[in-house]
Amino acid sequence: MRYAVFMAAAVVHAAAAAASTPSTPASAVRAPNLAEQRSFAQFWQRTAPGTPAPALRLERAPGATVLAATASVDAPPVRLVLPLCRVERTRYSQQANDSWRVDNSQYIWVHHTTSCGTPPASMVELRAALPEIEILKLLQAQGDMLQRARLLMAGNTSCAPMRARNFALAALGRGADQLPLLVYHSDIGGELRLSLRPQRSDFVPWNVSCSA
């Protein structure tokens, strides 16, 4: 009986998630099917018995050609140096053998009140352990760095076709050369990786690479 109630709750969560998803072409999205819901419910029952399952949704990972069932859980947000906030996110994704992979990541955003509130959709993934002050400087400078990097993009074979696209900051961290790295996603799905060279208290665009 308890499992039936748990499954019903999981289906309700999945339906709510599907209803809140922005409209996209039918070929690009669908609701989780019963087999996916049942698989995740069984996994969650083993992982956190007696607790509500997070909403299940379908996502296409960068570079992937098929949709995969995923769910995520956020820890309570943490206040860093003002005005930064950080949240740790645990993501569950269904694998080809019907197992579930667990990944942990961190996201940061700027919030100017004492309470971090609900993490916004525009928060940025933190892919390296950067000093908080450097994180804040990178977030504040990223718009200017992107515009200044378009000249570098013109001279790069992989980036030139994307030079005029609109970009949104998706992640920050460090590149293989240990320079600060900004990762942007374009409005048509491409990715721009922009490394920066510290210069006094500022940064200058140093190198770019792009992928479709």
Tab-separated table of C-alpha atoms in Angstrom:
chain	number	residue	atom	x	y	z
A	1	MET	CA	0.000	0.000	0.000
A	2	ARG	CA	2.795	2.390	0.936
A	3	TYR	CA	4.546	1.708	-2.391
A	4	ALA	CA	1.321	2.458	-4.304
A	5	VAL	CA	1.018	5.800	-2.497
A	6	PHE	CA	4.690	6.500	-3.243
A	7	MET	CA	4.188	5.727	-6.941
A	8	ALA	CA	1.141	7.991	-7.100
A	9	ALA	CA	3.140	10.835	-5.568
A	10	ALA	CA	5.946	10.274	-8.060
A	11	VAL	CA	3.500	10.418	-10.975
A	12	VAL	CA	1.984	13.661	-9.634
A	13	HIS	CA	5.444	15.207	-9.292
A	14	ALA	CA	6.311	14.152	-12.844
A	15	ALA	CA	3.097	15.600	-14.229
A	16	ALA	CA	3.692	18.895	-12.418
A	17	ALA	CA	7.212	19.087	-13.799
A	18	ALA	CA	5.980	18.451	-17.326
A	19	ALA	CA	3.307	21.128	-16.977
A	20	SER	CA	5.883	23.722	-15.864
A	21	THR	CA	8.343	22.992	-18.672
A	22	PRO	CA	8.531	25.732	-21.341
A	23	SER	CA	6.925	24.689	-24.617
A	24	THR	CA	9.329	23.070	-27.098
A	25	PRO	CA	8.835	21.050	-30.278
A	26	ALA	CA	7.070	17.742	-29.690
A	27	SER	CA	10.034	15.874	-31.160
A	28	ALA	CA	12.345	17.384	-28.515
A	29	VAL	CA	10.429	16.636	-25.319
A	30	ARG	CA	7.947	14.221	-23.818
A	31	ALA	CA	6.645	13.330	-20.384
A	32	PRO	CA	8.355	10.513	-18.438
A	33	ASN	CA	6.698	7.200	-19.286
A	34	LEU	CA	5.418	4.677	-16.755
A	35	ALA	CA	8.543	2.474	-16.968
A	36	GLU	CA	10.806	5.450	-16.229
A	37	GLN	CA	8.595	6.565	-13.353
A	38	ARG	CA	8.557	3.058	-11.880
A	39	SER	CA	12.337	2.671	-12.243
A	40	PHE	CA	13.006	5.963	-10.478
A	41	ALA	CA	10.447	5.255	-7.751
A	42	GLN	CA	12.167	1.933	-7.007
A	43	PHE	CA	15.590	3.611	-6.991
A	44	TRP	CA	14.362	6.372	-4.672
A	45	GLN	CA	12.732	3.858	-2.345
A	46	ARG	CA	16.177	2.297	-1.856
A	47	THR	CA	17.988	5.648	-1.671
A	48	ALA	CA	15.729	7.628	0.652
A	49	PRO	CA	12.862	5.409	1.869
A	50	GLY	CA	9.830	7.227	3.161
A	51	THR	CA	10.725	10.611	1.616
A	52	PRO	CA	8.989	12.312	-1.341
A	53	ALA	CA	10.698	11.687	-4.678
A	54	PRO	CA	11.891	14.756	-6.626
A	55	ALA	CA	10.198	15.569	-9.910
A	56	LEU	CA	11.253	13.380	-12.819
A	57	ARG	CA	11.758	15.017	-16.225
A	58	LEU	CA	13.300	14.280	-19.615
A	59	GLU	CA	16.507	16.061	-20.667
A	60	ARG	CA	18.937	15.833	-23.546
A	61	ALA	CA	22.527	16.141	-22.354
A	62	PRO	CA	24.896	18.333	-24.425
A	63	GLY	CA	25.948	16.348	-27.479
A	64	ALA	CA	23.396	13.584	-26.859
A	65	THR	CA	20.840	12.513	-29.450
A	66	VAL	CA	18.263	10.947	-27.124
A	67	LEU	CA	16.313	12.161	-24.108
A	68	ALA	CA	17.143	10.746	-20.676
A	69	ALA	CA	15.088	10.682	-17.486
A	70	THR	CA	16.590	12.903	-14.771
A	71	ALA	CA	15.713	14.393	-11.393
A	72	SER	CA	17.540	16.751	-9.054
A	73	VAL	CA	17.540	17.791	-5.400
A	74	ASP	CA	18.996	21.038	-4.045
A	75	ALA	CA	20.491	21.445	-0.587
A	76	PRO	CA	19.602	24.624	1.352
A	77	PRO	CA	21.350	27.645	-0.241
A	78	VAL	CA	24.454	28.985	1.516
A	79	ARG	CA	25.359	32.656	1.827
A	80	LEU	CA	28.929	33.385	0.723
A	81	VAL	CA	30.641	36.760	0.656
A	82	LEU	CA	27.954	39.341	-0.111
A	83	PRO	CA	26.191	39.271	-2.506
A	84	LEU	CA	26.999	35.670	-3.505
A	85	CYS	CA	24.900	32.567	-2.845
A	86	ARG	CA	25.729	28.927	-3.526
A	87	VAL	CA	23.685	25.755	-3.674
A	88	GLU	CA	24.755	22.121	-3.952
A	89	ARG	CA	22.674	20.076	-6.383
A	90	THR	CA	22.421	16.294	-6.608
A	91	ARG	CA	21.335	15.052	-10.030
A	92	TYR	CA	20.003	11.589	-10.816
A	93	SER	CA	20.052	10.360	-14.401
A	94	GLN	CA	18.850	7.046	-15.826
A	95	GLN	CA	21.472	4.973	-17.618
A	96	ALA	CA	21.107	2.569	-20.546
A	97	ASN	CA	21.121	-0.465	-18.219
A	98	ASP	CA	18.264	1.050	-16.140
A	99	SER	CA	20.612	1.995	-13.296
A	100	TRP	CA	20.674	5.573	-11.957
A	101	ARG	CA	23.785	7.735	-11.941
A	102	VAL	CA	24.286	10.257	-9.140
A	103	ASP	CA	26.246	13.482	-9.788
A	104	ASN	CA	26.895	16.383	-7.431
A	105	SER	CA	27.528	19.943	-8.582
A	106	GLN	CA	27.551	23.477	-7.211
A	107	TYR	CA	25.824	26.584	-8.559
A	108	ILE	CA	26.284	30.232	-7.653
A	109	TRP	CA	24.344	33.435	-8.211
A	110	VAL	CA	24.232	37.055	-7.064
A	111	HIS	CA	21.539	37.948	-4.541
A	112	HIS	CA	21.475	41.259	-2.701
A	113	THR	CA	19.412	40.391	0.390
A	114	THR	CA	20.391	38.486	3.527
A	115	SER	CA	18.314	35.451	2.527
A	116	CYS	CA	19.365	33.614	-0.627
A	117	GLY	CA	15.783	32.557	-1.334
A	118	THR	CA	14.956	30.143	-4.164
A	119	PRO	CA	17.816	29.416	-6.597
A	120	PRO	CA	17.097	31.234	-9.890
A	121	ALA	CA	17.057	29.575	-13.304
A	122	SER	CA	19.949	31.842	-14.320
A	123	MET	CA	22.397	30.541	-11.697
A	124	VAL	CA	25.842	29.470	-12.923
A	125	GLU	CA	27.615	26.157	-12.378
A	126	LEU	CA	30.830	26.384	-10.357
A	127	ARG	CA	33.299	23.849	-11.779
A	128	ALA	CA	36.398	24.696	-9.729
A	129	ALA	CA	37.195	25.765	-6.187
A	130	LEU	CA	37.672	29.480	-6.845
A	131	PRO	CA	38.073	32.177	-4.160
A	132	GLU	CA	34.743	33.818	-3.429
A	133	ILE	CA	36.023	37.294	-4.325
A	134	GLU	CA	37.272	35.968	-7.681
A	135	ILE	CA	33.892	34.343	-8.341
A	136	LEU	CA	32.163	37.648	-7.717
A	137	LYS	CA	34.586	39.549	-9.968
A	138	LEU	CA	34.117	37.011	-12.760
A	139	LEU	CA	30.330	37.236	-12.571
A	140	GLN	CA	30.455	41.018	-12.617
A	141	ALA	CA	32.918	41.115	-15.527
A	142	GLN	CA	31.507	38.314	-17.681
A	143	GLY	CA	29.272	40.523	-19.866
A	144	ASP	CA	32.131	42.859	-20.749
A	145	MET	CA	34.526	39.921	-21.261
A	146	LEU	CA	32.109	38.303	-23.708
A	147	GLN	CA	31.836	41.430	-25.837
A	148	ARG	CA	35.616	41.918	-25.857
A	149	ALA	CA	36.116	38.260	-26.799
A	150	ARG	CA	34.193	38.564	-30.073
A	151	LEU	CA	37.354	39.796	-31.818
A	152	LEU	CA	39.137	36.632	-30.677
A	153	MET	CA	36.203	34.598	-31.974
A	154	ALA	CA	36.563	36.144	-35.447
A	155	GLY	CA	40.069	34.730	-35.718
A	156	ASN	CA	39.151	31.249	-34.478
A	157	THR	CA	37.860	28.723	-37.038
A	158	SER	CA	35.478	26.990	-34.632
A	159	CYS	CA	34.166	30.234	-33.116
A	160	ALA	CA	33.821	32.539	-36.144
A	161	PRO	CA	30.389	31.169	-37.244
A	162	MET	CA	29.053	31.817	-33.720
A	163	ARG	CA	30.519	35.262	-33.289
A	164	ALA	CA	27.243	37.174	-33.675
A	165	ARG	CA	25.102	34.808	-31.583
A	166	ASN	CA	23.588	35.643	-28.213
A	167	PHE	CA	25.241	33.870	-25.273
A	168	ALA	CA	24.327	33.171	-21.650
A	169	LEU	CA	26.890	32.325	-18.983
A	170	ALA	CA	26.509	28.667	-17.966
A	171	ALA	CA	29.590	27.871	-15.872
A	172	LEU	CA	32.873	29.160	-14.556
A	173	GLY	CA	36.019	27.423	-13.402
A	174	ARG	CA	39.616	26.964	-14.528
A	175	GLY	CA	40.991	25.728	-17.844
A	176	ALA	CA	43.835	23.254	-18.372
A	177	ASP	CA	46.231	26.212	-18.160
A	178	GLN	CA	44.700	27.110	-14.752
A	179	LEU	CA	43.460	30.460	-16.058
A	180	PRO	CA	39.924	31.525	-15.062
A	181	LEU	CA	37.426	30.049	-17.528
A	182	LEU	CA	33.962	31.262	-18.513
A	183	VAL	CA	31.657	28.834	-20.320
A	184	TYR	CA	28.741	30.239	-22.321
A	185	HIS	CA	25.868	28.570	-24.160
A	186	SER	CA	24.612	30.197	-27.335
A	187	ASP	CA	20.985	30.703	-28.323
A	188	ILE	CA	21.285	27.825	-30.813
A	189	GLY	CA	22.982	25.384	-28.437
A	190	GLY	CA	26.687	25.938	-29.170
A	191	GLU	CA	29.273	26.346	-26.428
A	192	LEU	CA	31.928	29.050	-26.033
A	193	ARG	CA	34.853	28.566	-23.639
A	194	LEU	CA	36.628	31.814	-22.830
A	195	SER	CA	39.804	31.884	-20.757
A	196	LEU	CA	40.846	35.095	-19.040
A	197	ARG	CA	44.226	36.441	-17.987
A	198	PRO	CA	44.266	38.404	-14.716
A	199	GLN	CA	45.581	41.936	-15.214
A	200	ARG	CA	46.010	43.967	-12.043
A	201	SER	CA	42.509	43.946	-10.518
A	202	ASP	CA	40.836	43.178	-13.862
A	203	PHE	CA	40.764	40.429	-16.504
A	204	VAL	CA	41.447	40.387	-20.237
A	205	PRO	CA	40.122	37.803	-22.732
A	206	TRP	CA	42.971	35.414	-23.515
A	207	ASN	CA	41.756	32.460	-25.572
A	208	VAL	CA	38.530	31.044	-26.992
A	209	SER	CA	37.311	27.659	-28.191
A	210	CYS	CA	33.879	26.695	-29.453
A	211	SER	CA	31.804	23.615	-30.157
A	212	ALA	CA	28.463	23.238	-31.912
